[in-house]
Coordinates of C-alpha atoms in Angstrom, one line a residue:
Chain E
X53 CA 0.0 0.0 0.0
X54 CA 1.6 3.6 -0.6
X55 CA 2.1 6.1 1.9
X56 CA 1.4 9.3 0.8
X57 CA 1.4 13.3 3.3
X58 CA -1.7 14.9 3.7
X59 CA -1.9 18.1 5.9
X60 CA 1.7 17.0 7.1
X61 CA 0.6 13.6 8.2
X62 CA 1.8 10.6 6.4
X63 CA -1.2 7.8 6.2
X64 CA -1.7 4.9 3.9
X65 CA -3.7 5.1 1.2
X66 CA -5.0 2.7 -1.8
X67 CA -4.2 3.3 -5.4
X68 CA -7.1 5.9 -5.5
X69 CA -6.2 7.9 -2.7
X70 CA -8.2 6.0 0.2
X71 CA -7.3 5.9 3.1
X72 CA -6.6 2.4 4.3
X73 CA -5.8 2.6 8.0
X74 CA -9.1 3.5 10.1
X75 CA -6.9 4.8 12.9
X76 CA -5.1 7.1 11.0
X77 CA -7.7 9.4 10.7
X78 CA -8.5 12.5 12.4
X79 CA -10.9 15.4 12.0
X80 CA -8.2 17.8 10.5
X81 CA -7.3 14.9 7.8
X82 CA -10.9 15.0 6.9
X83 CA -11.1 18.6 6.0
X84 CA -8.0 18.3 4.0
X85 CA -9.7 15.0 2.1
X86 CA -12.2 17.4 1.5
X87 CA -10.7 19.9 0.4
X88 CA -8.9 17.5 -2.6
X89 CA -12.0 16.5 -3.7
X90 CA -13.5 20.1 -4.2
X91 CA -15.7 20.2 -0.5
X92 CA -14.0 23.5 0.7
X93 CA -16.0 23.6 4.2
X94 CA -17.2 21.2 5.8
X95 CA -20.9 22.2 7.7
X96 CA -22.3 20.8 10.9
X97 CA -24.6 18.4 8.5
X98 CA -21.5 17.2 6.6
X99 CA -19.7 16.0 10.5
X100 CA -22.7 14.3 11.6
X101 CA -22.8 11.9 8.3
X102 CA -19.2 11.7 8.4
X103 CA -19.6 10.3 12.0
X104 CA -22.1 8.0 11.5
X105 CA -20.0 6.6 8.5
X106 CA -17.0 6.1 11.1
X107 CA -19.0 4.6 13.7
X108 CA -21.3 2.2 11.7
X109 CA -18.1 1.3 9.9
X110 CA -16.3 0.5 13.7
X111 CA -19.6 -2.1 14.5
X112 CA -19.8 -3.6 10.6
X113 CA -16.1 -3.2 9.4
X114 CA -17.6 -2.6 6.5
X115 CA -17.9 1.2 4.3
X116 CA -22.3 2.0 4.8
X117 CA -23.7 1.8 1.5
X118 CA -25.8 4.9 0.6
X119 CA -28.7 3.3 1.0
X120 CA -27.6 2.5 5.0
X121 CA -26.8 5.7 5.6
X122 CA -29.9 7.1 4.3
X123 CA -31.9 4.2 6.1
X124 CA -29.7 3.4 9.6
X125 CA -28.2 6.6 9.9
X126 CA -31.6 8.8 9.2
X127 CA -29.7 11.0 6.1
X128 CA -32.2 11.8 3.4
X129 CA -30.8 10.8 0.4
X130 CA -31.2 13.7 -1.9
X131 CA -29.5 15.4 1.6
X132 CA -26.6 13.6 0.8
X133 CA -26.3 14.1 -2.9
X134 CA -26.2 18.1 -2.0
X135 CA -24.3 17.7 0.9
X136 CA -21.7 15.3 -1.6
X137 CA -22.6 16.0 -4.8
X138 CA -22.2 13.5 -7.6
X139 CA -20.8 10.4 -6.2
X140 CA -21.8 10.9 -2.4
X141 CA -21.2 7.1 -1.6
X142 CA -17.3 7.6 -3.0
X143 CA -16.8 11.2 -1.7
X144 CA -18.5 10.4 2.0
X145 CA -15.8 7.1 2.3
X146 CA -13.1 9.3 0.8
X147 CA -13.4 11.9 3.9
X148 CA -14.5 9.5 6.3
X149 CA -11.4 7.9 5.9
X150 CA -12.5 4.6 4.9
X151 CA -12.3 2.1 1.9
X152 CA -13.8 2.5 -1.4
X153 CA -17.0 0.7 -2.1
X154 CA -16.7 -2.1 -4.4
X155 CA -18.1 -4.7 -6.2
X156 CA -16.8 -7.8 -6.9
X157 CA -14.9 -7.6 -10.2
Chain Y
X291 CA -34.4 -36.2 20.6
X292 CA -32.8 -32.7 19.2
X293 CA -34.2 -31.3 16.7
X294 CA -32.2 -29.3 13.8
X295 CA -34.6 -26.8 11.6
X296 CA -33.4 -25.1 8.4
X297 CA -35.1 -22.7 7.1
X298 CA -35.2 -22.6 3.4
X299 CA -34.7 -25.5 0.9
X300 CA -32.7 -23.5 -1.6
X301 CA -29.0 -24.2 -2.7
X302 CA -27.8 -23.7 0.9
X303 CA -30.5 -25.0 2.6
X304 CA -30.6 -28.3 0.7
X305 CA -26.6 -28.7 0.7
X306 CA -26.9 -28.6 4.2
X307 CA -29.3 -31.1 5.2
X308 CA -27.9 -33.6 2.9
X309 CA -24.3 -33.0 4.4
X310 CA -25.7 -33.6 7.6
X311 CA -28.5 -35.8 7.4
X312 CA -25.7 -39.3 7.2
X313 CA -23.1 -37.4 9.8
X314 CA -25.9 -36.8 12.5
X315 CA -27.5 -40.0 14.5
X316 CA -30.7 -40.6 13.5
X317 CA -31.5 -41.8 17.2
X318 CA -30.4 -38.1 18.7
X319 CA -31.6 -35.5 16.0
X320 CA -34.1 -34.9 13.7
X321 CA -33.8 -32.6 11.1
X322 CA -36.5 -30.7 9.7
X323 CA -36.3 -28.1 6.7
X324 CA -39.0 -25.7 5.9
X325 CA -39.9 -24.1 2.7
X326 CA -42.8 -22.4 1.4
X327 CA -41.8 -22.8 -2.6
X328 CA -42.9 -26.6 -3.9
X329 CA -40.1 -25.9 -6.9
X330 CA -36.2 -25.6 -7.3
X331 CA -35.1 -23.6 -9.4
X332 CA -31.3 -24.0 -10.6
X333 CA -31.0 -19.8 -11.1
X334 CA -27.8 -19.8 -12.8
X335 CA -29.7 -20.9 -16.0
X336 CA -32.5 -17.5 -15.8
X337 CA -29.3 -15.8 -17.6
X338 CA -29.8 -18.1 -20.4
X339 CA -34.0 -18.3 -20.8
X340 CA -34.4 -14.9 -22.2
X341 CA -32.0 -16.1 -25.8
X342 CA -33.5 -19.5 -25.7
X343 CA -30.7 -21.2 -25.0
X344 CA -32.1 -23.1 -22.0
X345 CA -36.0 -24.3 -22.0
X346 CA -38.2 -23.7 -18.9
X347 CA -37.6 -27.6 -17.9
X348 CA -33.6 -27.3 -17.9
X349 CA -34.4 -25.0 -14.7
X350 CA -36.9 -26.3 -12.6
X351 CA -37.4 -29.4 -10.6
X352 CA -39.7 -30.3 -7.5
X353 CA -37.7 -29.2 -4.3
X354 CA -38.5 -32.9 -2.5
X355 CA -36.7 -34.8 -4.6
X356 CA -33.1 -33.1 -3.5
X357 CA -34.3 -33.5 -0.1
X358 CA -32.9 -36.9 1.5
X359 CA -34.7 -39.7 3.3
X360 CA -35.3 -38.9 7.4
X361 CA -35.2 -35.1 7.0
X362 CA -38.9 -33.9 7.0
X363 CA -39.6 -31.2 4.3
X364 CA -43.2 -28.9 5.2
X365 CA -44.0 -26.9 2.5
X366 CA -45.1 -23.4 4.6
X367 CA -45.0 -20.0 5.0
X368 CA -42.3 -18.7 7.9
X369 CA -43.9 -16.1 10.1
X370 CA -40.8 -15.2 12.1
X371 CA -38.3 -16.7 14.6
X372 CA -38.0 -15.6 18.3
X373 CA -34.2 -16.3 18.5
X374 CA -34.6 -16.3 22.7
X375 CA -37.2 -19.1 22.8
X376 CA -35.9 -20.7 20.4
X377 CA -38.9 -21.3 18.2
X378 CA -40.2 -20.9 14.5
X379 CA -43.7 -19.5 14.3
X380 CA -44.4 -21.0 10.6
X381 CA -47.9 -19.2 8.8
X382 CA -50.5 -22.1 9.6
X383 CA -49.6 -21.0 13.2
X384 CA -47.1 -24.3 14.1
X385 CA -44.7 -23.5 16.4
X386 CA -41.6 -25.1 15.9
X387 CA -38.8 -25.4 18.6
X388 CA -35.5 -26.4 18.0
X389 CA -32.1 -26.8 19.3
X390 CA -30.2 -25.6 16.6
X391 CA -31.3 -23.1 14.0
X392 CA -29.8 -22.4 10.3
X393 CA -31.5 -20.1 8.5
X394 CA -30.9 -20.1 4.3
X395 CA -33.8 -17.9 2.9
X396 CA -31.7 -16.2 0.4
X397 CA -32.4 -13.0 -1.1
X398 CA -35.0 -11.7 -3.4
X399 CA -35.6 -8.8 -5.8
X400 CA -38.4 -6.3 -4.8
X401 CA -39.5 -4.6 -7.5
X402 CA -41.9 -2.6 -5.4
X403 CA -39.2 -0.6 -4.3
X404 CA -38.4 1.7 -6.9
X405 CA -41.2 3.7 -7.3
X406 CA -42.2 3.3 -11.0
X407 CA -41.0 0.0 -11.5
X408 CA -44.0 -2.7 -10.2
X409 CA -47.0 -0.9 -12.2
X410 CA -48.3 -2.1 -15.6
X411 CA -45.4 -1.8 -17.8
X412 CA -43.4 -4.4 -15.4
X413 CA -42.9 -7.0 -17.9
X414 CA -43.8 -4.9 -20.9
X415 CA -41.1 -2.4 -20.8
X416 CA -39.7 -2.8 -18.1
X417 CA -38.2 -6.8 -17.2
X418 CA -36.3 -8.4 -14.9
X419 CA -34.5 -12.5 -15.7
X420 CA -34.1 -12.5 -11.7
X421 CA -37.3 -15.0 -12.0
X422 CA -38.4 -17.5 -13.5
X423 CA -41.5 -16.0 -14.8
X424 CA -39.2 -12.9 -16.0
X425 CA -37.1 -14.2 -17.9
X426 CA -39.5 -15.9 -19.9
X427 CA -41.5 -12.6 -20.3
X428 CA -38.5 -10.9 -21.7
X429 CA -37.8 -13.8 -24.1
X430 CA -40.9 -12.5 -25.4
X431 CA -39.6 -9.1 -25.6
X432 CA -36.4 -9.5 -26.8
X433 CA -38.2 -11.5 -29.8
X434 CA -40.2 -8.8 -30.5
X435 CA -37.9 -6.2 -30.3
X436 CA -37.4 -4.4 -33.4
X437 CA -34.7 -2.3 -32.6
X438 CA -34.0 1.0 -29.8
X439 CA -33.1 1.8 -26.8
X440 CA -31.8 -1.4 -24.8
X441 CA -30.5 -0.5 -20.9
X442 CA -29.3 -2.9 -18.4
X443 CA -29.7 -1.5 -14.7
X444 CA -29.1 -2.4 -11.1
X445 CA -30.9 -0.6 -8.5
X446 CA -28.2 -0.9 -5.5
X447 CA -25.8 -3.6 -4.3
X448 CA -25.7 -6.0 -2.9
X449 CA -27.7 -8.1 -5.3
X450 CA -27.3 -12.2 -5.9
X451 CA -24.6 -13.5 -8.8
X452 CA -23.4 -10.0 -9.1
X453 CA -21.6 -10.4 -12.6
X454 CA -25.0 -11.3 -13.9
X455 CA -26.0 -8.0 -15.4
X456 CA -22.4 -8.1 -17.0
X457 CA -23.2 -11.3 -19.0
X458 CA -26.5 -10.1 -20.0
X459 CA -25.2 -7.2 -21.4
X460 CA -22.6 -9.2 -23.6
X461 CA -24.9 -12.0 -24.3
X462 CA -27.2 -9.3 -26.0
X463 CA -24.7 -7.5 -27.6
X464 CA -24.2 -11.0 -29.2
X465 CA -28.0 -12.1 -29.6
X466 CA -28.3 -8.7 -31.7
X467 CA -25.0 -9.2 -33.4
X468 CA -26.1 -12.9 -34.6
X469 CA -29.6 -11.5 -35.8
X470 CA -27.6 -8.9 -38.0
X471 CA -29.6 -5.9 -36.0
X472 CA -26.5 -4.9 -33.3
X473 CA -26.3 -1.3 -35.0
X474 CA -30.3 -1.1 -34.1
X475 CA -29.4 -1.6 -30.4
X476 CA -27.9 0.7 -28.6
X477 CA -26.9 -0.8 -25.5
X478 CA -26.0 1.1 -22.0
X479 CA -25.3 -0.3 -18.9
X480 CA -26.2 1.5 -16.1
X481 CA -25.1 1.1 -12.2
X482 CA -24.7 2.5 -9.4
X483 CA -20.9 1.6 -8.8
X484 CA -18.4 3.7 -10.2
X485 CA -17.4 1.3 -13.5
X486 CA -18.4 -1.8 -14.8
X487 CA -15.4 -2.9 -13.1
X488 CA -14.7 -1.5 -10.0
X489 CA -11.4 -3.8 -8.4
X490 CA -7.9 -3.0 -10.1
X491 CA -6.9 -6.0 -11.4
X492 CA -10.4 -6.5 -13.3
X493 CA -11.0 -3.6 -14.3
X494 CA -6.7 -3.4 -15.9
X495 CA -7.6 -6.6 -18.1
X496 CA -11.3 -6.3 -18.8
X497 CA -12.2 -2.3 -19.0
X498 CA -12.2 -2.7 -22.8
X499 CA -15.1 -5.2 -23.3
X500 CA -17.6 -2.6 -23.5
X501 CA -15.6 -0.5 -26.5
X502 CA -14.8 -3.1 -28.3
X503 CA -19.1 -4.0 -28.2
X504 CA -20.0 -0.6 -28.4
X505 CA -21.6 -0.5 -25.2
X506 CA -22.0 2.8 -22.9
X507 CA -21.3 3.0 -19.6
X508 CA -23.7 5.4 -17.1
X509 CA -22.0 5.1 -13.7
X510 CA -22.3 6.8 -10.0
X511 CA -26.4 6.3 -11.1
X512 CA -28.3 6.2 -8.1
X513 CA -32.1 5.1 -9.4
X514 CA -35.0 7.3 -7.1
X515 CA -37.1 6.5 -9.9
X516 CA -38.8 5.1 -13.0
X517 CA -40.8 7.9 -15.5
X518 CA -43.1 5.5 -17.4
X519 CA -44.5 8.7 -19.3
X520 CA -40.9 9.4 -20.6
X521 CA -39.7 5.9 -20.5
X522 CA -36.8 6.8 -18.6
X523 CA -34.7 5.8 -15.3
X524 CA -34.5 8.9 -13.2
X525 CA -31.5 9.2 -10.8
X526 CA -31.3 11.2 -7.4
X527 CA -28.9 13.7 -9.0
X528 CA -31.7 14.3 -11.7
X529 CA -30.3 12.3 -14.6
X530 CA -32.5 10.5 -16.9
X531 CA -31.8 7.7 -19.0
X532 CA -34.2 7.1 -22.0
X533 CA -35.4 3.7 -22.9
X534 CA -37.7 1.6 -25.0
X535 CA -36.3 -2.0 -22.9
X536 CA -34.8 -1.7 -19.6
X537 CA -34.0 -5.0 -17.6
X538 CA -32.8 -3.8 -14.3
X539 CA -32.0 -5.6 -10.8
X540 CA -34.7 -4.7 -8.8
X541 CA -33.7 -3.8 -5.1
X542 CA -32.5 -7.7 -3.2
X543 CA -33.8 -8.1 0.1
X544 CA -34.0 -10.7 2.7
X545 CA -37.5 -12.4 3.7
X546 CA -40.0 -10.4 5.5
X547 CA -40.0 -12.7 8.9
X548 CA -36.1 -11.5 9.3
X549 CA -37.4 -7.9 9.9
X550 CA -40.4 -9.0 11.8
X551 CA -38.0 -11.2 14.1
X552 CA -35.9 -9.0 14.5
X553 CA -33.1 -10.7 13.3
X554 CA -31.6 -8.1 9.9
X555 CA -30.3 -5.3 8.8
X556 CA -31.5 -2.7 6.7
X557 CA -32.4 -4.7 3.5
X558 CA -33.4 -7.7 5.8
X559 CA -29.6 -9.8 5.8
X560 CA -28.6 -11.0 8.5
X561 CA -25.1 -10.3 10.2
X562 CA -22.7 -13.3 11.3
X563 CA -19.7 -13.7 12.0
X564 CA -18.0 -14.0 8.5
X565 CA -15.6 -16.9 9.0
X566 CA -18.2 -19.3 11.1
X567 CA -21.5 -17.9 10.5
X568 CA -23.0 -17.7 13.6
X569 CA -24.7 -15.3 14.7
X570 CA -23.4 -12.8 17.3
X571 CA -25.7 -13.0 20.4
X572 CA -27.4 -16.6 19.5
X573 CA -24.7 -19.2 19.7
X574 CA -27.0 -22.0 18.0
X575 CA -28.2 -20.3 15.0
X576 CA -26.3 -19.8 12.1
X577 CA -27.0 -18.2 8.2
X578 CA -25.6 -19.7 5.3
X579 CA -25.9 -18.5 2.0
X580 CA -27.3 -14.8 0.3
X581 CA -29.8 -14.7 3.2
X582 CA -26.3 -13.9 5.3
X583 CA -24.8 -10.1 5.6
X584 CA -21.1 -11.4 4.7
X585 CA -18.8 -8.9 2.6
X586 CA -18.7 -11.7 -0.3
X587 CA -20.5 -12.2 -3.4
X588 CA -24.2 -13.6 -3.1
X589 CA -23.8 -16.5 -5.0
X590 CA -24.4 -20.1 -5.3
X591 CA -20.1 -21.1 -5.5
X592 CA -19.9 -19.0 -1.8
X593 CA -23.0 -21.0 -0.4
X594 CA -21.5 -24.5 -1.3
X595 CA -17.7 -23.4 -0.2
X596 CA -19.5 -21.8 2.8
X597 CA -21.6 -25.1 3.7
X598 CA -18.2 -26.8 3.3
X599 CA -16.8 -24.8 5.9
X600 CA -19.8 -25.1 7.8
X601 CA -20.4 -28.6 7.6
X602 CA -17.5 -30.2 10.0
X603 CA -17.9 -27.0 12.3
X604 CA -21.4 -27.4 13.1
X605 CA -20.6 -31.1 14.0
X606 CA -17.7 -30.0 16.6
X607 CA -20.1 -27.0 18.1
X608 CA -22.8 -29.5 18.9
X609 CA -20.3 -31.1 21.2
X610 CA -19.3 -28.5 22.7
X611 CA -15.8 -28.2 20.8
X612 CA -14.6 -25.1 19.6
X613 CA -15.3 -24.3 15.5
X614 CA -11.5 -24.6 13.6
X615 CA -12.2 -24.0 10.4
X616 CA -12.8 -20.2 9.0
X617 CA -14.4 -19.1 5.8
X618 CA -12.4 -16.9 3.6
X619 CA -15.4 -15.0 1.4
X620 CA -14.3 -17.6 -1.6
X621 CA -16.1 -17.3 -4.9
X622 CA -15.6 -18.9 -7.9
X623 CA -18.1 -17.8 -10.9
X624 CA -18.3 -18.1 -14.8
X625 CA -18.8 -15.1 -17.0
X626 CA -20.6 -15.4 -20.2
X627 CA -19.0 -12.8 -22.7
X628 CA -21.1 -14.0 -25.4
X629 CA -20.6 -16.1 -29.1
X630 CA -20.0 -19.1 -27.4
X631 CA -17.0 -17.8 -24.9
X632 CA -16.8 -17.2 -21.4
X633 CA -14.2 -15.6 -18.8
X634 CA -13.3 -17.3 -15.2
X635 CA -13.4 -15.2 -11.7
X636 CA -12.5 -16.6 -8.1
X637 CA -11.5 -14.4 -5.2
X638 CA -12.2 -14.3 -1.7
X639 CA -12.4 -11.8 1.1
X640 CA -8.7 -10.5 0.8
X641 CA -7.3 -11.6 -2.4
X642 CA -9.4 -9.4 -5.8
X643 CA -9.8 -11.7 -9.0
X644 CA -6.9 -12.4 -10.5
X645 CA -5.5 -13.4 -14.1
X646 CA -3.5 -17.0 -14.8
X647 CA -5.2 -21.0 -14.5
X648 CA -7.7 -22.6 -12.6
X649 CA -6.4 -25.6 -12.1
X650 CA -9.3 -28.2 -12.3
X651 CA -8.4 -32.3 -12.0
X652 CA -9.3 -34.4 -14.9
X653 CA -11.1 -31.2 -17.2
X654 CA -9.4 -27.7 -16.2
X655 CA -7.2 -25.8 -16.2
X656 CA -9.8 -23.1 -16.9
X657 CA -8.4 -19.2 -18.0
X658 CA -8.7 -16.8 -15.1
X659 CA -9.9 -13.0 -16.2
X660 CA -9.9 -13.9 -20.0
X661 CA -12.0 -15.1 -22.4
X662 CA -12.6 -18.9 -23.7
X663 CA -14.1 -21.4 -24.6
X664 CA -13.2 -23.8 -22.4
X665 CA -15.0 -21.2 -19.5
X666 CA -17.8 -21.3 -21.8
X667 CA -18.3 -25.4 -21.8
X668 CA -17.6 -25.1 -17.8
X669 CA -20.7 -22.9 -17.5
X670 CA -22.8 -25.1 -19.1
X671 CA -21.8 -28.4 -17.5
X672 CA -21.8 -26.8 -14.0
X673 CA -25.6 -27.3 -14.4
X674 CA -25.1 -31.1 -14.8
X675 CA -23.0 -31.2 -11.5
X676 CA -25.6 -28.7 -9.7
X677 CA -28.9 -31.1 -9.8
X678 CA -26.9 -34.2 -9.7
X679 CA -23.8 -33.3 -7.3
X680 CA -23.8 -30.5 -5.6
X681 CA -27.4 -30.4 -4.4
X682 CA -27.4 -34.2 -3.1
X683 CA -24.3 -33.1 -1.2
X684 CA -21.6 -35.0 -2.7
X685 CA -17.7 -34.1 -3.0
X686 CA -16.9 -31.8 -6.0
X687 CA -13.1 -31.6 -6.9
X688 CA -13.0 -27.5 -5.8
X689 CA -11.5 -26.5 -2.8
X690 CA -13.7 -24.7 -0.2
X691 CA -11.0 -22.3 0.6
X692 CA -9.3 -20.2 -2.2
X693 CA -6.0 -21.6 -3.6
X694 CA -3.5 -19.5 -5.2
X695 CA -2.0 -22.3 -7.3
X696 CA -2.3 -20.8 -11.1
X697 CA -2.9 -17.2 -10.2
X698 CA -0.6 -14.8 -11.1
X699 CA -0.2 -12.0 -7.8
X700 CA -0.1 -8.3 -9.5
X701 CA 3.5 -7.5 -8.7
X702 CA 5.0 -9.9 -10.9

């Protein structure tokens, strides 16, 4: 896995720039991770999900689909497509510092 | 006497109780499976009904016959479980107690989830071959189709034999191609991941397949509906996709009694532990198969590997021994690519698909991540060995747990 510096921090990261270690993050990371994928502040709304991504992801060891997140975590999903727009499954992981969702090929 | 109940008399379900049924004393435990369906269908062959290449009867054959001598089959409805009591509360209002509990109810598509999709154009213009009854209805359309707008969908993962869509893409790419009306089609693939291909390795040695069929790609496309006045998918970013045929992957979720019991998560699965498969706070019930919330394909290869796994475990638990053997997420599964070829995937939890051999005693080696023949012909006699070896329960030459032997690691 490479190790790449991100707001002076070195973590490990996946060929796409994911992070890979879950206790490597911190909240500063996450505003730089932001920040490289065009989210130049992040709002009290944007924390909450970002949390509930972290700790759903500590009791499943798994990334929350969007669908979870919506469902479990109570985030409206047209919420989370303004709140991340585009891709808001991929840019949510991204900050929240954990893997890429995937399927199976 | 103990009695064992299994819930579900599908691949996993029926593996099971024929693994167990000779290596459990027919003095000390009765086993009992319950399913409401009276018919088995072998649902790696739906892919293959819509282009006639399989008839109705090459998929279908009464569940009791797979179902061995002392196991007791009732055909009924399953109302829920209460996991404390242990007891099954089955539709007709039996109450059935048991010792030790495996639950194998798979996963289903639910149409009526996407607004749009379960109203009166469901099986006009809008299919599904994730039945049995649907994929004969779009054999009808796809006769009939005189040329357009043809779109392959999934509404979210996780849904069963995920490379399906995949293969029904290139088989219709070829179906068109062989009637001489492929530049009538236009064919687009739509889902919700971020590629066709979304793990390194695959995507490195397959991302061409759809240029060199002319087929486009609409990723990152979360459905919120279907616009049967425009005929077109609507996502939650406001992108539409026009169609005349759409065959999407409805929404896959558990059975009903899972919520009502308590038991799932959010789209009814149930979480286990993912290398024994029991269940976290009830240490005798266990879920085997798509019906489980494991971080592994939902396919028929993981439930037979997985009841492999299970098997000998389930035998040491009931006497109190500790389980030793852990499931690795293994999955082995064909790809159809169309005229008559076919590529080879098998992975597991850690290791992505890889390219090289598939080493196979007395037929293989098969090609890993390219395209043959040779993966073709294994597709097609994997339905021989399903009714008449893997169902009864007898040994296949695969290994449950993933081999490296043949593969070739990306750093080389």
């Amino acid at each position: 896995m490479p190790v790449t510096t991100i707001g002076g921090k070195e973590v490990h990261v996946d060929d796409e720039g994911f992070m890979t270690n879950y206790d490597e993050w911190d909240e500063e990371l996450a505003k730089q991770l932001a920040k490289n994928i065009g989210i130049d502040e992040l709002t009290e709304e944007h924390w909450r999900v970002i949390k509930f991504l972290r700790e759903d992801f500590s009791e499943t060891g798994e990334t929350p689909t969007l669908r979870r997140v919506s469902t479990v975590g109570g985030f409206p999903t047209k919420e989370l497509f303004k709140l991340f727009p585009k891709k808001p499954a991929k840019k949510m992981a991204y900050i929240a510092g954990l893997p890429k969702p995937h399927g199976c090929v | 006497m103990k009695r064992l109940v299994v819930l579900g008399a599908g691949t996993a379900g029926t593996m099971v109780v024929n693994k167990l049924r000779p290596r459990l004393d027919r003095n000390e435990w009765e086993i009992v499976i319950v399913d409401q369906e009276p018919t088995h269908f072998y649902q790696p062959g739906f892919l293959f009904l819509p282009f006639g290449e399989y008839e109705p009867q090459d998929v279908k054959k009464p569940k009791k016959r797979f179902i061995p001598a002392g196991v007791e089959f009732i055909e009924q409805t399953i109302d829920s479980v209460d996991a404390d009591a242990n007891t099954v509360l089955l539709g007709d209002g039996t109450q059935l107690t048991y010792d030790e509990l495996v639950i194998a109810t798979g996963t289903h598509p639910r149409p009526e989830e996407t607004p749009g999709m379960d109203g009166p154009e469901f099986g006009r213009s809008i299919h599904t071959f994730y039945t049995f009854e649907g994929a004969l209805a779009l054999r009808e359309a796809l006769k009939g189709f005189e040329g357009g707008k043809l779109v392959v969908h999934m509404v979210d993962m996780p849904f069963k034999c995920p490379v399906a869509p995949l293969e029904f893409t290139f088989l219709a790419d070829a179906y068109f191609t062989e009637l001489g009306m492929r530049d009538q089609v236009e064919i687009t693939y739509v889902t919700p991941m971020s590629g066709a291909f979304t793990k390194p390795v695959a995507s490195a040695h397959l991302g061409n397949m759809f240029d060199e069929r002319k087929i486009h790609l609409e990723s990152d496309f979360y459905i919120e509906r279907i616009d049967t006045d425009k005929n077109a998918l609507v996502s939650y970013d406001e992108r539409e996709v026009p169609y005349d045929l759409v065959v999407t992957v409805p929404l896959n979720m558990g059975a009903d009694f899972v919520a009502k019991s308590g038991l799932g998560d959010e789209l009814n699965h149930i979480p286990v532990d993912k290398g024994t498969f029991i269940h976290k706070d009830h240490d005798n019930l266990f879920v085997l198969g798509d019906a489980a919330n494991i971080p592994t394909s939902k396919a028929g290869s993981v439930a037979h590997f997985a009841v492999d796994i299970f098997v000998p475990n389930f035998l040491r638990h009931i006497e109190g021994l500790p389980m030793l053997e852990r499931f690795d997420g293994h999955s082995n599964c064909f790809i159809e690519s169309g005229h008559g070829k076919g590529l080879l995937i098998d992975f597991n939890y850690d290791t992505e698909p890889l390219p090289g051999k598939y080493p196979l005693p007395g037929i293989g080696p098969f090609t890993l991540l390219g395209e043959t023949e040779m993966n073709h012909w294994g597709k097609l006699l994997f339905r021989w060995m399903y009714w008449n070896l893997l169902l009864p329960g007898k040994e296949l030459p695969l290994p449950a747990l993933m081999s490296m032997a043949g593969k070739i690691p990306e750093d080389e």
